[in-house]
Short mmCIF file of C-alpha atoms in Angstrom, two decimals:
data_model
loop_
_atom_site.label_atom_id
_atom_site.label_comp_id
_atom_site.label_asym_id
_atom_site.label_seq_id
_atom_site.Cartn_x
_atom_site.Cartn_y
_atom_site.Cartn_z
CA MET A 1 47.05 -145.00 -77.78
CA GLY A 2 46.38 -143.24 -81.07
CA GLY A 3 49.81 -141.63 -81.44
CA LYS A 4 52.35 -142.43 -84.13
CA LYS A 5 54.11 -145.79 -83.82
CA VAL A 6 57.91 -145.83 -83.54
CA CYS A 7 60.13 -148.81 -84.33
CA ILE A 8 63.88 -149.29 -84.61
CA VAL A 9 65.07 -151.68 -87.33
CA GLY A 10 68.54 -152.85 -86.34
CA SER A 11 70.31 -153.20 -83.02
CA GLY A 12 73.98 -152.39 -83.55
CA ASN A 13 75.59 -149.71 -81.41
CA TRP A 14 73.87 -146.89 -83.30
CA GLY A 15 70.46 -148.60 -83.42
CA SER A 16 70.69 -149.14 -79.67
CA ALA A 17 71.83 -145.56 -79.00
CA ILE A 18 68.97 -144.06 -81.01
CA ALA A 19 66.53 -146.48 -79.34
CA LYS A 20 67.57 -144.98 -76.01
CA ILE A 21 66.64 -141.47 -77.24
CA ALA A 22 63.52 -142.37 -79.22
CA GLY A 23 62.26 -144.71 -76.52
CA SER A 24 62.56 -142.09 -73.78
CA ASN A 25 60.92 -139.37 -75.91
CA ALA A 26 58.08 -141.61 -77.16
CA ALA A 27 57.25 -142.57 -73.57
CA ARG A 28 56.75 -138.93 -72.51
CA LEU A 29 55.33 -137.27 -75.66
CA SER A 30 51.59 -137.47 -76.35
CA GLY A 31 52.02 -137.62 -80.14
CA PHE A 32 53.63 -141.08 -80.10
CA GLU A 33 52.63 -144.54 -78.88
CA SER A 34 54.63 -145.35 -75.79
CA GLN A 35 55.79 -148.84 -76.86
CA VAL A 36 58.78 -148.80 -79.22
CA ARG A 37 59.65 -152.02 -81.04
CA MET A 38 63.23 -152.86 -82.00
CA TRP A 39 64.00 -155.46 -84.68
CA VAL A 40 67.12 -157.48 -83.92
CA LEU A 41 69.22 -159.92 -85.94
CA GLN A 42 69.11 -162.91 -83.62
CA GLU A 43 72.47 -163.81 -82.05
CA GLU A 44 73.59 -165.79 -79.02
CA VAL A 45 75.63 -164.09 -76.31
CA GLY A 46 76.91 -166.31 -73.53
CA GLY A 47 74.44 -169.05 -74.46
CA ARG A 48 71.40 -166.73 -74.36
CA ARG A 49 69.44 -165.17 -77.20
CA LEU A 50 70.25 -161.47 -77.61
CA THR A 51 66.54 -160.67 -77.92
CA ASP A 52 65.83 -162.30 -74.56
CA ILE A 53 68.65 -160.36 -72.90
CA ILE A 54 67.36 -157.04 -74.29
CA ASN A 55 63.77 -157.79 -73.25
CA THR A 56 64.63 -158.90 -69.71
CA GLU A 57 67.67 -156.78 -68.84
CA HIS A 58 66.99 -153.82 -71.17
CA GLU A 59 70.60 -153.73 -72.34
CA ASN A 60 72.30 -154.64 -75.62
CA VAL A 61 75.22 -156.39 -73.96
CA LYS A 62 77.00 -157.05 -77.27
CA TYR A 63 76.86 -153.74 -79.15
CA LEU A 64 76.16 -151.09 -76.49
CA PRO A 65 77.15 -152.56 -73.13
CA GLY A 66 76.70 -150.51 -70.00
CA HIS A 67 73.64 -148.57 -71.22
CA LYS A 68 70.11 -149.40 -70.15
CA LEU A 69 67.44 -149.13 -72.84
CA PRO A 70 64.03 -147.76 -71.78
CA PRO A 71 61.68 -150.58 -70.69
CA ASN A 72 59.16 -149.57 -73.39
CA VAL A 73 61.61 -150.78 -76.10
CA GLY A 74 60.67 -154.43 -76.69
CA VAL A 75 61.84 -156.71 -79.56
CA ASP A 76 60.34 -158.23 -82.73
CA GLU A 77 62.40 -160.90 -84.51
CA GLY A 78 62.81 -160.40 -88.26
CA PRO A 79 64.21 -162.48 -91.19
CA ASP A 80 67.43 -162.19 -92.00
CA GLY A 81 75.42 -148.27 -109.58
CA LEU A 82 75.21 -146.95 -105.51
CA ARG A 83 71.58 -146.65 -104.50
CA LEU A 84 70.50 -144.64 -101.52
CA ILE A 85 69.15 -146.88 -98.79
CA SER A 86 66.23 -144.47 -98.40
CA ASP A 87 65.31 -144.99 -102.07
CA ILE A 88 65.37 -148.77 -101.70
CA ILE A 89 63.17 -148.65 -98.59
CA HIS A 90 60.81 -146.18 -100.29
CA GLU A 91 60.56 -148.46 -103.32
CA LYS A 92 59.94 -151.64 -101.31
CA LEU A 93 57.60 -150.25 -98.64
CA GLY A 94 56.06 -147.25 -100.39
CA ILE A 95 56.64 -144.96 -97.42
CA GLU A 96 58.06 -141.45 -97.27
CA MET A 97 61.70 -141.44 -96.14
CA SER A 98 63.85 -139.02 -94.18
CA VAL A 99 67.45 -139.47 -93.02
CA LEU A 100 69.37 -138.62 -89.86
CA MET A 101 73.14 -138.15 -90.08
CA GLY A 102 75.67 -136.32 -87.98
CA ALA A 103 78.76 -136.33 -85.80
CA ASN A 104 77.13 -138.99 -83.63
CA ILE A 105 79.52 -141.64 -82.32
CA ALA A 106 77.06 -144.05 -80.73
CA ASN A 107 78.74 -144.51 -77.36
CA GLU A 108 78.95 -140.75 -76.83
CA VAL A 109 75.29 -140.33 -77.77
CA ALA A 110 74.36 -143.09 -75.31
CA ASP A 111 76.52 -141.38 -72.65
CA GLU A 112 74.39 -138.24 -73.26
CA LYS A 113 77.41 -136.13 -74.18
CA PHE A 114 76.43 -133.02 -76.16
CA CYS A 115 76.26 -133.45 -79.91
CA GLU A 116 74.41 -132.18 -82.97
CA THR A 117 72.69 -134.07 -85.76
CA THR A 118 71.00 -133.32 -89.09
CA ILE A 119 67.66 -134.64 -90.33
CA GLY A 120 67.25 -134.48 -94.11
CA CYS A 121 63.54 -134.34 -94.88
CA LYS A 122 61.86 -133.07 -98.06
CA ASN A 123 58.62 -132.54 -96.11
CA LEU A 124 59.45 -129.96 -93.43
CA GLN A 125 56.28 -130.76 -91.46
CA HIS A 126 57.41 -134.37 -91.10
CA GLY A 127 60.89 -133.08 -90.31
CA GLN A 128 59.56 -131.15 -87.32
CA MET A 129 57.75 -134.25 -86.05
CA LEU A 130 60.97 -136.27 -86.31
CA LYS A 131 62.88 -133.48 -84.58
CA GLU A 132 60.41 -133.69 -81.68
CA LEU A 133 60.93 -137.46 -81.45
CA MET A 134 64.73 -137.28 -81.58
CA GLN A 135 65.80 -134.06 -79.85
CA THR A 136 67.01 -133.92 -76.24
CA PRO A 137 68.94 -131.20 -74.38
CA ASN A 138 72.21 -132.91 -75.39
CA PHE A 139 71.16 -134.19 -78.84
CA ARG A 140 70.33 -131.12 -80.91
CA VAL A 141 68.60 -131.54 -84.26
CA THR A 142 68.66 -129.32 -87.37
CA VAL A 143 66.23 -130.12 -90.20
CA VAL A 144 67.21 -129.45 -93.84
CA GLU A 145 65.36 -130.20 -97.08
CA GLU A 146 68.31 -131.71 -99.01
CA ALA A 147 67.72 -135.27 -97.81
CA ASP A 148 69.77 -136.90 -100.60
CA THR A 149 72.80 -134.73 -99.81
CA VAL A 150 72.51 -135.55 -96.09
CA GLU A 151 72.43 -139.28 -96.86
CA ILE A 152 75.33 -139.12 -99.34
CA CYS A 153 77.45 -137.37 -96.68
CA GLY A 154 76.86 -140.34 -94.39
CA ALA A 155 78.18 -142.78 -96.99
CA LEU A 156 81.10 -140.82 -98.43
CA LYS A 157 82.61 -139.69 -95.12
CA ASN A 158 83.56 -143.33 -94.46
CA VAL A 159 85.69 -143.44 -97.62
CA VAL A 160 87.54 -140.29 -96.56
CA ALA A 161 88.03 -141.78 -93.09
CA VAL A 162 89.81 -144.78 -94.65
CA GLY A 163 92.22 -142.35 -96.31
CA ALA A 164 92.71 -140.59 -92.96
CA GLY A 165 93.42 -143.94 -91.30
CA PHE A 166 96.05 -144.77 -93.93
CA CYS A 167 97.79 -141.47 -93.08
CA ASP A 168 97.68 -142.31 -89.36
CA GLY A 169 99.12 -145.76 -89.99
CA LEU A 170 101.95 -144.25 -92.03
CA GLY A 171 102.68 -141.63 -89.34
CA TYR A 172 102.04 -138.63 -91.60
CA GLY A 173 100.70 -136.34 -88.86
CA ASP A 174 97.80 -133.96 -88.36
CA ASN A 175 98.64 -131.54 -91.18
CA THR A 176 98.37 -134.35 -93.72
CA LYS A 177 95.16 -135.62 -92.16
CA ALA A 178 93.70 -132.10 -92.34
CA ALA A 179 94.47 -132.10 -96.07
CA VAL A 180 92.73 -135.49 -96.45
CA ILE A 181 89.67 -134.10 -94.66
CA ARG A 182 89.55 -130.93 -96.77
CA LEU A 183 90.17 -132.62 -100.11
CA GLY A 184 87.78 -135.41 -99.13
CA LEU A 185 85.10 -132.82 -98.40
CA MET A 186 85.67 -131.27 -101.83
CA GLU A 187 85.22 -134.68 -103.46
CA MET A 188 82.09 -135.32 -101.38
CA ILE A 189 80.59 -132.05 -102.63
CA GLY A 190 81.63 -132.83 -106.22
CA PHE A 191 80.08 -136.29 -106.08
CA ALA A 192 76.84 -135.02 -104.53
CA LYS A 193 76.49 -132.46 -107.34
CA LEU A 194 77.04 -135.27 -109.86
CA PHE A 195 74.68 -137.76 -108.21
CA CYS A 196 71.81 -135.89 -106.53
CA LYS A 197 68.65 -135.17 -108.49
CA GLY A 198 67.73 -132.06 -106.48
CA PRO A 199 69.73 -128.96 -105.53
CA VAL A 200 73.02 -129.33 -103.65
CA THR A 201 74.09 -126.31 -101.63
CA SER A 202 77.31 -125.87 -99.69
CA SER A 203 75.34 -124.88 -96.56
CA THR A 204 74.24 -128.51 -96.07
CA PHE A 205 77.88 -129.56 -95.90
CA LEU A 206 78.36 -127.07 -93.05
CA GLN A 207 75.73 -128.92 -90.99
CA SER A 208 76.56 -131.77 -88.61
CA CYS A 209 75.99 -134.34 -91.39
CA GLY A 210 78.81 -132.77 -93.40
CA VAL A 211 82.01 -131.29 -92.03
CA ALA A 212 81.33 -132.24 -88.38
CA ASP A 213 80.61 -135.92 -89.14
CA LEU A 214 83.61 -136.01 -91.45
CA ILE A 215 85.93 -134.72 -88.72
CA THR A 216 84.70 -137.07 -86.00
CA THR A 217 84.82 -140.08 -88.35
CA CYS A 218 88.35 -139.23 -89.49
CA TYR A 219 89.50 -139.05 -85.87
CA GLY A 220 87.32 -141.54 -84.01
CA GLY A 221 85.49 -143.97 -86.29
CA ARG A 222 85.93 -147.68 -87.00
CA ASN A 223 86.86 -147.06 -90.66
CA ARG A 224 89.79 -144.89 -89.61
CA ARG A 225 90.87 -147.40 -86.95
CA VAL A 226 90.87 -150.42 -89.27
CA ALA A 227 92.59 -148.46 -92.08
CA GLU A 228 95.35 -147.45 -89.65
CA ALA A 229 95.85 -151.12 -88.70
CA PHE A 230 95.84 -152.05 -92.40
CA ALA A 231 98.70 -149.62 -93.06
CA LYS A 232 100.66 -150.82 -90.03
CA THR A 233 100.15 -154.59 -90.23
CA GLY A 234 99.58 -155.42 -93.90
CA LYS A 235 96.70 -157.72 -92.90
CA SER A 236 93.66 -157.77 -95.18
CA ILE A 237 90.65 -155.53 -94.54
CA GLU A 238 88.46 -158.64 -94.07
CA GLN A 239 90.81 -160.12 -91.47
CA LEU A 240 91.04 -156.86 -89.53
CA GLU A 241 87.25 -156.45 -89.61
CA LYS A 242 86.88 -159.85 -87.93
CA GLU A 243 89.61 -159.16 -85.38
CA MET A 244 88.69 -155.59 -84.42
CA LEU A 245 84.97 -154.95 -84.82
CA ASN A 246 83.10 -157.48 -82.63
CA GLY A 247 80.66 -158.38 -85.40
CA GLN A 248 80.17 -154.84 -86.72
CA LYS A 249 80.74 -154.12 -90.41
CA LEU A 250 83.12 -151.74 -92.15
CA GLN A 251 81.47 -149.35 -94.60
CA GLY A 252 84.33 -147.36 -96.19
CA PRO A 253 86.09 -149.91 -98.43
CA GLN A 254 82.83 -151.34 -99.80
CA THR A 255 81.47 -147.85 -100.51
CA SER A 256 84.71 -146.96 -102.32
CA ALA A 257 84.16 -149.94 -104.65
CA GLU A 258 80.58 -148.88 -105.42
CA LEU A 259 81.78 -145.30 -105.97
CA HIS A 260 84.51 -146.45 -108.33
CA ARG A 261 82.01 -148.29 -110.54
CA ILE A 262 79.87 -145.15 -110.77
CA LEU A 263 82.81 -142.82 -111.44
CA LYS A 264 84.06 -145.14 -114.21
CA SER A 265 80.62 -145.34 -115.79
CA LYS A 266 80.43 -141.53 -115.85
CA ASN A 267 84.07 -141.23 -117.01
CA VAL A 268 85.09 -138.90 -114.15
CA VAL A 269 87.57 -141.07 -112.20
CA GLU A 270 90.38 -138.52 -112.55
CA LYS A 271 88.30 -135.84 -110.79
CA PHE A 272 88.15 -137.95 -107.59
CA PRO A 273 91.73 -139.02 -106.84
CA LEU A 274 91.24 -139.59 -103.09
CA PHE A 275 88.20 -141.83 -103.56
CA THR A 276 90.09 -143.66 -106.31
CA ALA A 277 93.24 -144.14 -104.22
CA VAL A 278 91.23 -145.62 -101.33
CA TYR A 279 89.60 -148.08 -103.73
CA GLN A 280 92.89 -149.06 -105.39
CA ILE A 281 94.70 -149.57 -102.06
CA CYS A 282 91.84 -151.67 -100.63
CA TYR A 283 91.07 -153.77 -103.71
CA GLU A 284 93.83 -153.56 -106.32
CA GLY A 285 96.92 -154.09 -104.17
CA LYS A 286 98.30 -150.57 -104.64
CA PRO A 287 100.75 -149.57 -101.86
CA VAL A 288 99.30 -147.58 -98.97
CA THR A 289 101.85 -144.82 -99.68
CA ASP A 290 99.87 -144.05 -102.88
CA VAL A 291 97.55 -142.04 -100.64
CA ILE A 292 100.21 -139.31 -100.41
CA LYS A 293 100.63 -139.26 -104.20
CA CYS A 294 96.94 -138.60 -104.66
CA LEU A 295 97.21 -135.64 -102.26
CA GLN A 296 100.30 -134.23 -103.97
CA ASN A 297 98.74 -134.51 -107.44
CA HIS A 298 95.17 -133.56 -106.53
CA PRO A 299 93.43 -131.35 -109.17
CA GLU A 300 93.05 -128.66 -106.46
CA HIS A 301 96.85 -128.29 -106.46
CA MET A 302 97.46 -128.31 -110.21
#
């Protein structure tokens, strides 16, 4: 006893994957208490409470099946313009916040396949402590001070991935998708410079939280997958979310709506044509083929 306490709030596929890493590291490192608590939204799976299944079988059978969680992860039940989640938590709880983002598809992390991640932490001493908690031989951590930029990357990459999914659904090919990724990255950098209070340097976008996460999300993420189905089937985003995601939520379309409100309020909509096209296709009934128009007429090409 006497070490720092670790808890995981949330138990989706990513919460469960990070619990596997943090639980194993907390159990062996002297600087942390060995018991790790995970807070779970209570659900029933096969007539049993999900919390009971996790506590007895040490497996999240709904969101990360096939992976055993360390036995020291137990469960506490909890109640049920764009603001950074870290700011909201800081405001409500009065605690210092850091963020972890990267090219980290949860199932691959749980499978212990090699990947990198980025921790954004304004206090580098705390960043090193978090690196110790999170790093494993196959989960390599880089700490940077631009925490707001790291967090914004994690939100905006999902909007770009929706655009990439539209291109896949329309059969436009890898060259077009590469253009979506590049132009999307330019808009991500432009938005971060507009939104972040502190410095925004291009080097942060070269970390795992930036270009690497953008690539993996545009090729492998749920936002891309649902957007591809949207382009192919014409079904609504809400309907596809229910059919395809097993209770998980889609982030890209909702983020595009929040972005659009901010861009309008700052009168800079025309500088972000990809973000705007994703919003208009998802929410204003514009044809999916408008995504190609926004690429053809992007300010970078004028």
